Structure formats: C-alpha cells, structure tokens
C-alpha cells in the first residue's frame, strides 16, 4: 500500500440532514465528483467522548470502555495516532481537550497542556482548546499552522461550535443551521489548502443533535451523521446505504497506507478502490 497524508475533520454534533441542506461547498464537491458522501449511523451512546474514541480506534464503547463523557482516562486501544507513529508517520491535532485526555495526558492540565509541540506522545503536535465556544475560525487557523509548520502525515481537526449552538438553541434553530453554514464556509477555505498540499480529506461527525438541544439517544437525529471522503481511491458521488461508524478508522488506515489494528472491522465501504 502507498503512504498518503490524511486530514480527518470531525465536526461535533453535525446532523446528516442539516449537512445535506446547509453545506453548499461540501455538496459542490460531491456534484463535481471530487467527494463521496455517505450516511453514517453512530455507535451508542451517542455522546462525544465515547464516539471520539470509537472514531479514532474503530472499536465500540463496550470494547474500548469509554462509555460516558465522565470517563476520564487514557485510551487502552490502538488509536490512529498510535498506529501512524508505529509505522513511522507523524501526527498532529487541533482539537478539544478531551482528545488530549484520551491519547496524550489525563487529566488535562489547563495551564500546561494547551500547546503540546514536538513531543514523543501519540499526538506529537497538539493545539488543544477547552472552551466549547472557542471559535471554529481560530481552530481551523490552528490546524492550518500545524499543517504548514509541522507537515503531519495524519492531522485530526475537531471544531465544536455546531455542538455548542445545538445545546444552546436546539437543532431546530436558526442558530444551529447558521453555524453549519459557517463551518461549511470555513471548509471552503481549508479543504482546497489540504488538497493543494497532497492530503486526502475526510469530514464526518461524532453524533447528531435533537430538537431538545441534546444527544445521547437512539433516534436518527442523535445518530445519523455525514461522511465526506475526498480521495482518488474512493469513488465520488452519493452512496445510499447506511454505513457503520466503525468503518472510519479502517478507512483512515487504508488511505494512510498502514495496517489496521486487530480490533478494527474489515473495510467494507462502497466505492473504495484497491
């Protein structure tokens, strides 16, 4: 397998239906045969910390043991960060501090752990924020700095403002929908930069958001999220079948050119070209 560079963007609490109706740039990429779009069904509970771990390790909560947002400890699994490093690839993240607590240090020390650069940890270069309203625009600027200055092979990006506005105003609000529009606008600036630097790009979400302004349950509003893939090795266009969230980690391994962990499921994603 050839090695490639991958950017994985997880937009916290981005519902599938809202992504389809309010992400004009992402739909443009689909229509112009640059991106593939899938509907993903998340694992449950549809909560943030358990699903960060699921996305990044390819294992369900009953296996990885992070079953609650209150589970504060390092991961016990082989994450994409661990696997990349074991294969001689470099890693970076611009993300919420819970990601640092899963893979670098737990608990997070706010006055010490925001900037973690040139480390020997699984996330070698990390810029971590700890306020849910930390602007997504700043977060993508953080990611752009990491890309330009550190040139990681695997870069993880995790904006939080969609989730923040969903909790404040519910998924049925103008504020939630407008925030999705705003993220799409940021992606219209950031994704061309990624493609120009030779990265393959995945955009997805951990969970959705309900009309009650929450998530954690089993409804399609809680669980159905988008998956956009920009890669020459994944056929572009809209895919109709619902896919498991467990497919994201082995997809990342495939695009990075590394072997998945033994705990990951086999990659069975429509349109993946060997």
PDB file of N, CA and C in Angstrom, residues 60-115:
ATOM      1  N   UNK A  60     -16.186  -0.256  19.344  1.00  0.00           N
ATOM      2  CA  UNK A  60     -17.395   0.246  20.000  1.00  0.00           C
ATOM      3  C   UNK A  60     -17.159   0.492  21.488  1.00  0.00           C
ATOM      4  N   UNK A  61     -18.027   1.278  22.117  1.00  0.00           N
ATOM      5  CA  UNK A  61     -17.832   1.585  23.535  1.00  0.00           C
ATOM      6  C   UNK A  61     -17.704   0.366  24.441  1.00  0.00           C
ATOM      7  N   UNK A  62     -18.429  -0.708  24.150  1.00  0.00           N
ATOM      8  CA  UNK A  62     -18.342  -1.877  25.024  1.00  0.00           C
ATOM      9  C   UNK A  62     -16.954  -2.494  24.980  1.00  0.00           C
ATOM     10  N   UNK A  63     -16.201  -2.251  23.895  1.00  0.00           N
ATOM     11  CA  UNK A  63     -14.837  -2.753  23.773  1.00  0.00           C
ATOM     12  C   UNK A  63     -13.839  -1.761  24.340  1.00  0.00           C
ATOM     13  N   UNK A  64     -13.939  -0.482  23.934  1.00  0.00           N
ATOM     14  CA  UNK A  64     -12.920   0.473  24.404  1.00  0.00           C
ATOM     15  C   UNK A  64     -13.180   0.985  25.810  1.00  0.00           C
ATOM     16  N   UNK A  65     -14.408   0.813  26.323  1.00  0.00           N
ATOM     17  CA  UNK A  65     -14.677   1.109  27.720  1.00  0.00           C
ATOM     18  C   UNK A  65     -14.962   2.558  28.052  1.00  0.00           C
ATOM     19  N   UNK A  66     -14.884   3.454  27.067  1.00  0.00           N
ATOM     20  CA  UNK A  66     -15.227   4.857  27.311  1.00  0.00           C
ATOM     21  C   UNK A  66     -16.722   4.988  27.036  1.00  0.00           C
ATOM     22  N   UNK A  67     -17.527   4.762  28.039  1.00  0.00           N
ATOM     23  CA  UNK A  67     -18.971   4.665  27.869  1.00  0.00           C
ATOM     24  C   UNK A  67     -19.715   5.917  28.297  1.00  0.00           C
ATOM     25  N   UNK A  68     -18.985   6.935  28.734  1.00  0.00           N
ATOM     26  CA  UNK A  68     -19.608   8.145  29.256  1.00  0.00           C
ATOM     27  C   UNK A  68     -18.670   9.317  29.040  1.00  0.00           C
ATOM     28  N   UNK A  69     -19.239  10.517  28.974  1.00  0.00           N
ATOM     29  CA  UNK A  69     -18.408  11.722  28.947  1.00  0.00           C
ATOM     30  C   UNK A  69     -17.632  11.905  30.243  1.00  0.00           C
ATOM     31  N   UNK A  70     -18.041  11.191  31.281  1.00  0.00           N
ATOM     32  CA  UNK A  70     -17.377  11.305  32.578  1.00  0.00           C
ATOM     33  C   UNK A  70     -16.224  10.325  32.742  1.00  0.00           C
ATOM     34  N   UNK A  71     -15.965   9.504  31.721  1.00  0.00           N
ATOM     35  CA  UNK A  71     -14.847   8.566  31.763  1.00  0.00           C
ATOM     36  C   UNK A  71     -13.579   9.305  31.361  1.00  0.00           C
ATOM     37  N   UNK A  72     -12.777   9.681  32.342  1.00  0.00           N
ATOM     38  CA  UNK A  72     -11.574  10.488  32.074  1.00  0.00           C
ATOM     39  C   UNK A  72     -10.346   9.624  32.320  1.00  0.00           C
ATOM     40  N   UNK A  73      -9.794   9.114  31.234  1.00  0.00           N
ATOM     41  CA  UNK A  73      -8.567   8.303  31.314  1.00  0.00           C
ATOM     42  C   UNK A  73      -8.000   8.156  29.912  1.00  0.00           C
ATOM     43  N   UNK A  74      -6.753   7.720  29.848  1.00  0.00           N
ATOM     44  CA  UNK A  74      -6.145   7.440  28.564  1.00  0.00           C
ATOM     45  C   UNK A  74      -6.784   6.220  27.908  1.00  0.00           C
ATOM     46  N   UNK A  75      -6.794   6.221  26.601  1.00  0.00           N
ATOM     47  CA  UNK A  75      -7.299   5.092  25.840  1.00  0.00           C
ATOM     48  C   UNK A  75      -6.467   3.840  26.103  1.00  0.00           C
ATOM     49  N   UNK A  76      -7.129   2.698  26.060  1.00  0.00           N
ATOM     50  CA  UNK A  76      -6.441   1.415  26.168  1.00  0.00           C
ATOM     51  C   UNK A  76      -6.304   0.738  24.807  1.00  0.00           C
ATOM     52  N   UNK A  77      -6.745   1.418  23.740  1.00  0.00           N
ATOM     53  CA  UNK A  77      -6.771   0.834  22.403  1.00  0.00           C
ATOM     54  C   UNK A  77      -5.648   1.380  21.522  1.00  0.00           C
ATOM     55  N   UNK A  78      -5.461   0.745  20.382  1.00  0.00           N
ATOM     56  CA  UNK A  78      -4.538   1.235  19.361  1.00  0.00           C
ATOM     57  C   UNK A  78      -5.277   2.256  18.500  1.00  0.00           C
ATOM     58  N   UNK A  79      -5.052   3.522  18.779  1.00  0.00           N
ATOM     59  CA  UNK A  79      -5.716   4.573  18.017  1.00  0.00           C
ATOM     60  C   UNK A  79      -4.989   4.811  16.704  1.00  0.00           C
ATOM     61  N   UNK A  80      -5.616   5.631  15.860  1.00  0.00           N
ATOM     62  CA  UNK A  80      -4.963   6.023  14.612  1.00  0.00           C
ATOM     63  C   UNK A  80      -3.651   6.748  14.880  1.00  0.00           C
ATOM     64  N   UNK A  81      -3.582   7.503  15.976  1.00  0.00           N
ATOM     65  CA  UNK A  81      -2.327   8.176  16.324  1.00  0.00           C
ATOM     66  C   UNK A  81      -1.244   7.158  16.647  1.00  0.00           C
ATOM     67  N   UNK A  82      -1.588   6.146  17.466  1.00  0.00           N
ATOM     68  CA  UNK A  82      -0.616   5.108  17.810  1.00  0.00           C
ATOM     69  C   UNK A  82      -0.147   4.358  16.566  1.00  0.00           C
ATOM     70  N   UNK A  83      -1.089   3.949  15.732  1.00  0.00           N
ATOM     71  CA  UNK A  83      -0.755   3.164  14.552  1.00  0.00           C
ATOM     72  C   UNK A  83       0.104   3.956  13.574  1.00  0.00           C
ATOM     73  N   UNK A  84      -0.237   5.239  13.394  1.00  0.00           N
ATOM     74  CA  UNK A  84       0.563   6.075  12.494  1.00  0.00           C
ATOM     75  C   UNK A  84       2.006   6.156  12.975  1.00  0.00           C
ATOM     76  N   UNK A  85       2.177   6.412  14.268  1.00  0.00           N
ATOM     77  CA  UNK A  85       3.539   6.528  14.809  1.00  0.00           C
ATOM     78  C   UNK A  85       4.307   5.215  14.690  1.00  0.00           C
ATOM     79  N   UNK A  86       3.631   4.101  14.951  1.00  0.00           N
ATOM     80  CA  UNK A  86       4.296   2.799  14.844  1.00  0.00           C
ATOM     81  C   UNK A  86       4.782   2.535  13.427  1.00  0.00           C
ATOM     82  N   UNK A  87       4.153   3.177  12.455  1.00  0.00           N
ATOM     83  CA  UNK A  87       4.519   2.989  11.058  1.00  0.00           C
ATOM     84  C   UNK A  87       5.391   4.125  10.529  1.00  0.00           C
ATOM     85  N   UNK A  88       5.966   4.903  11.436  1.00  0.00           N
ATOM     86  CA  UNK A  88       6.902   5.940  11.045  1.00  0.00           C
ATOM     87  C   UNK A  88       6.265   7.206  10.507  1.00  0.00           C
ATOM     88  N   UNK A  89       4.965   7.365  10.711  1.00  0.00           N
ATOM     89  CA  UNK A  89       4.276   8.568  10.252  1.00  0.00           C
ATOM     90  C   UNK A  89       4.172   9.579  11.389  1.00  0.00           C
ATOM     91  N   UNK A  90       3.983  10.841  11.043  1.00  0.00           N
ATOM     92  CA  UNK A  90       3.879  11.898  12.043  1.00  0.00           C
ATOM     93  C   UNK A  90       2.424  12.279  12.255  1.00  0.00           C
ATOM     94  N   UNK A  91       2.120  12.768  13.465  1.00  0.00           N
ATOM     95  CA  UNK A  91       0.739  13.031  13.863  1.00  0.00           C
ATOM     96  C   UNK A  91       0.585  14.435  14.427  1.00  0.00           C
ATOM     97  N   UNK A  92      -0.644  14.960  14.310  1.00  0.00           N
ATOM     98  CA  UNK A  92      -0.955  16.269  14.891  1.00  0.00           C
ATOM     99  C   UNK A  92      -2.462  16.365  15.083  1.00  0.00           C
ATOM    100  N   UNK A  93      -2.873  17.292  15.948  1.00  0.00           N
ATOM    101  CA  UNK A  93      -4.295  17.509  16.195  1.00  0.00           C
ATOM    102  C   UNK A  93      -4.543  18.946  16.628  1.00  0.00           C
ATOM    103  N   UNK A  94      -5.637  19.505  16.106  1.00  0.00           N
ATOM    104  CA  UNK A  94      -6.204  20.748  16.616  1.00  0.00           C
ATOM    105  C   UNK A  94      -7.589  20.363  17.100  1.00  0.00           C
ATOM    106  N   UNK A  95      -7.767  20.273  18.416  1.00  0.00           N
ATOM    107  CA  UNK A  95      -8.942  19.569  18.917  1.00  0.00           C
ATOM    108  C   UNK A  95      -9.302  19.980  20.343  1.00  0.00           C
ATOM    109  N   UNK A  96     -10.491  19.558  20.756  1.00  0.00           N
ATOM    110  CA  UNK A  96     -10.970  19.742  22.122  1.00  0.00           C
ATOM    111  C   UNK A  96     -10.100  18.942  23.092  1.00  0.00           C
ATOM    112  N   UNK A  97      -9.996  19.418  24.311  1.00  0.00           N
ATOM    113  CA  UNK A  97      -9.041  18.834  25.259  1.00  0.00           C
ATOM    114  C   UNK A  97      -9.342  17.391  25.615  1.00  0.00           C
ATOM    115  N   UNK A  98     -10.575  16.934  25.421  1.00  0.00           N
ATOM    116  CA  UNK A  98     -10.876  15.532  25.695  1.00  0.00           C
ATOM    117  C   UNK A  98     -10.048  14.605  24.809  1.00  0.00           C
ATOM    118  N   UNK A  99      -9.677  15.065  23.623  1.00  0.00           N
ATOM    119  CA  UNK A  99      -8.846  14.250  22.739  1.00  0.00           C
ATOM    120  C   UNK A  99      -7.445  14.081  23.331  1.00  0.00           C
ATOM    121  N   UNK A 100      -6.920  15.141  23.917  1.00  0.00           N
ATOM    122  CA  UNK A 100      -5.639  15.027  24.615  1.00  0.00           C
ATOM    123  C   UNK A 100      -5.740  14.048  25.778  1.00  0.00           C
ATOM    124  N   UNK A 101      -6.877  14.080  26.491  1.00  0.00           N
ATOM    125  CA  UNK A 101      -7.040  13.182  27.633  1.00  0.00           C
ATOM    126  C   UNK A 101      -7.134  11.724  27.200  1.00  0.00           C
ATOM    127  N   UNK A 102      -7.587  11.473  25.988  1.00  0.00           N
ATOM    128  CA  UNK A 102      -7.664  10.099  25.503  1.00  0.00           C
ATOM    129  C   UNK A 102      -6.310   9.558  25.047  1.00  0.00           C
ATOM    130  N   UNK A 103      -5.450  10.422  24.488  1.00  0.00           N
ATOM    131  CA  UNK A 103      -4.261   9.898  23.815  1.00  0.00           C
ATOM    132  C   UNK A 103      -2.929  10.466  24.304  1.00  0.00           C
ATOM    133  N   UNK A 104      -2.931  11.597  24.998  1.00  0.00           N
ATOM    134  CA  UNK A 104      -1.654  12.163  25.440  1.00  0.00           C
ATOM    135  C   UNK A 104      -1.499  12.177  26.945  1.00  0.00           C
ATOM    136  N   UNK A 105      -2.368  12.910  27.640  1.00  0.00           N
ATOM    137  CA  UNK A 105      -2.243  13.006  29.098  1.00  0.00           C
ATOM    138  C   UNK A 105      -3.625  13.171  29.722  1.00  0.00           C
ATOM    139  N   UNK A 106      -3.843  12.504  30.841  1.00  0.00           N
ATOM    140  CA  UNK A 106      -5.105  12.638  31.571  1.00  0.00           C
ATOM    141  C   UNK A 106      -4.820  12.650  33.068  1.00  0.00           C
ATOM    142  N   UNK A 107      -5.474  13.589  33.791  1.00  0.00           N
ATOM    143  CA  UNK A 107      -6.378  14.613  33.285  1.00  0.00           C
ATOM    144  C   UNK A 107      -5.623  15.762  32.610  1.00  0.00           C
ATOM    145  N   UNK A 108      -6.344  16.535  31.827  1.00  0.00           N
ATOM    146  CA  UNK A 108      -5.789  17.688  31.122  1.00  0.00           C
ATOM    147  C   UNK A 108      -5.477  18.803  32.112  1.00  0.00           C
ATOM    148  N   UNK A 109      -4.281  19.349  32.033  1.00  0.00           N
ATOM    149  CA  UNK A 109      -3.884  20.471  32.879  1.00  0.00           C
ATOM    150  C   UNK A 109      -3.978  21.755  32.064  1.00  0.00           C
ATOM    151  N   UNK A 110      -4.984  22.572  32.387  1.00  0.00           N
ATOM    152  CA  UNK A 110      -5.334  23.702  31.535  1.00  0.00           C
ATOM    153  C   UNK A 110      -4.191  24.700  31.352  1.00  0.00           C
ATOM    154  N   UNK A 111      -3.385  24.897  32.360  1.00  0.00           N
ATOM    155  CA  UNK A 111      -2.302  25.871  32.274  1.00  0.00           C
ATOM    156  C   UNK A 111      -1.015  25.286  31.698  1.00  0.00           C
ATOM    157  N   UNK A 112      -1.026  23.986  31.383  1.00  0.00           N
ATOM    158  CA  UNK A 112       0.181  23.347  30.865  1.00  0.00           C
ATOM    159  C   UNK A 112      -0.018  22.639  29.526  1.00  0.00           C
ATOM    160  N   UNK A 113      -1.221  22.150  29.255  1.00  0.00           N
ATOM    161  CA  UNK A 113      -1.401  21.209  28.161  1.00  0.00           C
ATOM    162  C   UNK A 113      -2.033  21.795  26.905  1.00  0.00           C
ATOM    163  N   UNK A 114      -2.299  23.086  26.876  1.00  0.00           N
ATOM    164  CA  UNK A 114      -2.942  23.647  25.677  1.00  0.00           C
ATOM    165  C   UNK A 114      -2.057  23.478  24.449  1.00  0.00           C
ATOM    166  N   UNK A 115      -0.773  23.767  24.575  1.00  0.00           N
ATOM    167  CA  UNK A 115       0.161  23.636  23.462  1.00  0.00           C
ATOM    168  C   UNK A 115       1.092  22.468  23.744  1.00  0.00           C
TER     169      UNK A 115
END
